[in-house]
Tab-separated table of C-alpha atoms and ligand atoms in Angstrom:
chain	number	residue	atom	x	y	z
A	1	UNK	CA	-23.526	19.642	-39.717
A	2	UNK	CA	-22.179	16.335	-40.199
A	3	UNK	CA	-18.330	16.133	-40.480
A	4	UNK	CA	-17.668	14.044	-43.824
A	5	UNK	CA	-15.850	10.903	-42.891
A	6	UNK	CA	-13.723	10.792	-45.674
A	7	UNK	CA	-13.115	12.342	-49.157
A	8	UNK	CA	-13.509	8.815	-51.077
A	9	UNK	CA	-17.646	9.218	-50.699
A	10	UNK	CA	-18.594	11.215	-53.883
A	11	UNK	CA	-21.203	13.928	-53.987
A	12	UNK	CA	-23.602	11.794	-56.174
A	13	UNK	CA	-24.551	8.062	-55.200
A	14	UNK	CA	-24.828	6.057	-58.424
A	15	UNK	CA	-28.270	4.309	-58.640
A	16	UNK	CA	-27.757	0.403	-58.440
A	17	UNK	CA	-27.383	-1.626	-61.551
A	18	UNK	CA	-29.906	-4.124	-60.111
A	19	UNK	CA	-31.949	-4.760	-57.005
A	20	UNK	CA	-32.091	-8.742	-57.818
A	21	UNK	CA	-28.977	-9.603	-56.454
A	22	UNK	CA	-25.178	-9.704	-56.776
A	23	UNK	CA	-24.568	-9.300	-60.207
A	24	UNK	CA	-21.402	-11.515	-60.524
A	25	UNK	CA	-23.304	-14.281	-58.672
A	26	UNK	CA	-26.142	-13.901	-60.630
A	27	UNK	CA	-23.981	-14.690	-63.996
A	28	UNK	CA	-22.244	-17.782	-62.294
A	29	UNK	CA	-25.508	-19.019	-60.487
A	30	UNK	CA	-23.717	-18.327	-57.094
A	31	UNK	CA	-25.333	-17.609	-53.964
A	32	UNK	CA	-24.865	-14.480	-51.480
A	33	UNK	CA	-25.442	-13.367	-47.768
A	34	UNK	CA	-25.942	-9.536	-47.955
A	35	UNK	CA	-25.679	-7.031	-50.930
A	36	UNK	CA	-23.234	-3.806	-51.007
A	37	UNK	CA	-23.379	-1.228	-53.572
A	38	UNK	CA	-20.671	0.505	-55.286
A	39	UNK	CA	-21.278	4.098	-54.666
A	40	UNK	CA	-19.215	5.205	-57.537
A	41	UNK	CA	-20.669	3.329	-60.265
A	42	UNK	CA	-23.589	1.424	-59.350
A	43	UNK	CA	-21.958	-2.258	-59.315
A	44	UNK	CA	-23.973	-4.696	-56.879
A	45	UNK	CA	-21.881	-6.920	-55.143
A	46	UNK	CA	-22.048	-9.655	-52.301
A	47	UNK	CA	-20.620	-9.018	-48.792
A	48	UNK	CA	-17.511	-10.531	-46.920
A	49	UNK	CA	-19.724	-12.833	-45.528
A	50	UNK	CA	-20.370	-14.487	-48.741
A	51	UNK	CA	-18.064	-16.889	-50.295
A	52	UNK	CA	-17.063	-14.993	-53.395
A	53	UNK	CA	-16.877	-11.119	-51.688
A	54	UNK	CA	-17.473	-9.561	-54.960
A	55	UNK	CA	-18.305	-5.965	-53.603
A	56	UNK	CA	-14.565	-5.990	-51.890
A	57	UNK	CA	-13.253	-7.561	-54.929
A	58	UNK	CA	-14.714	-5.008	-57.329
A	59	UNK	CA	-13.578	-2.196	-55.009
A	60	UNK	CA	-10.230	-3.201	-55.040
A	61	UNK	CA	-9.939	-4.099	-58.837
A	62	UNK	CA	-11.683	-0.982	-59.997
A	63	UNK	CA	-10.166	1.348	-57.370
A	64	UNK	CA	-13.689	2.370	-56.234
A	65	UNK	CA	-13.114	2.533	-52.333
A	66	UNK	CA	-16.804	3.311	-50.841
A	67	UNK	CA	-19.334	0.681	-50.591
A	68	UNK	CA	-22.764	1.017	-49.320
A	69	UNK	CA	-25.303	-1.623	-47.720
A	70	UNK	CA	-28.316	-1.761	-49.978
A	71	UNK	CA	-29.834	-4.326	-47.196
A	72	UNK	CA	-33.318	-3.227	-46.327
A	73	UNK	CA	-33.218	-0.661	-43.451
A	74	UNK	CA	-29.411	-0.337	-43.703
A	75	UNK	CA	-27.638	2.714	-45.271
A	76	UNK	CA	-24.233	2.864	-43.781
A	77	UNK	CA	-21.014	3.336	-46.061
A	78	UNK	CA	-17.800	1.691	-45.578
A	79	UNK	CA	-14.471	3.186	-47.141
A	80	UNK	CA	-12.265	0.206	-48.230
A	81	UNK	CA	-9.203	2.720	-48.373
A	82	UNK	CA	-9.653	3.923	-44.818
A	83	UNK	CA	-11.101	0.802	-43.472
A	84	UNK	CA	-13.619	2.302	-41.400
A	85	UNK	CA	-17.684	3.198	-41.681
A	86	UNK	CA	-17.886	6.487	-43.379
A	87	UNK	CA	-21.501	7.390	-43.232
B	1	LIG	ZN1	-11.703	7.077	-47.512
B	2	LIG	ZN1	-21.216	-12.054	-55.260
B	3	LIG	ZN1	-17.419	0.666	-58.776
């Protein structure tokens, strides 16, 4: 049985609002590099390699610590409170 890396990971992962791209960049017409899902509410934002870093900004602004990669073939999660990979 895997050890749960942190208590911030919710038992149910929220489904993404969209798979079309970073929802905040789509609004402003900006571009992104990789996509990250807020597992708490389904917000889709761009990664820290993107100029707007919407995933991290959402995480801090909303107090939603855990994000998940939704790039094809990737499923790791990252906790912004613990600053480590949690799944
Ligand atoms: Zn955590
Ligand atoms: Zn973005
Ligand atoms: Zn969220």
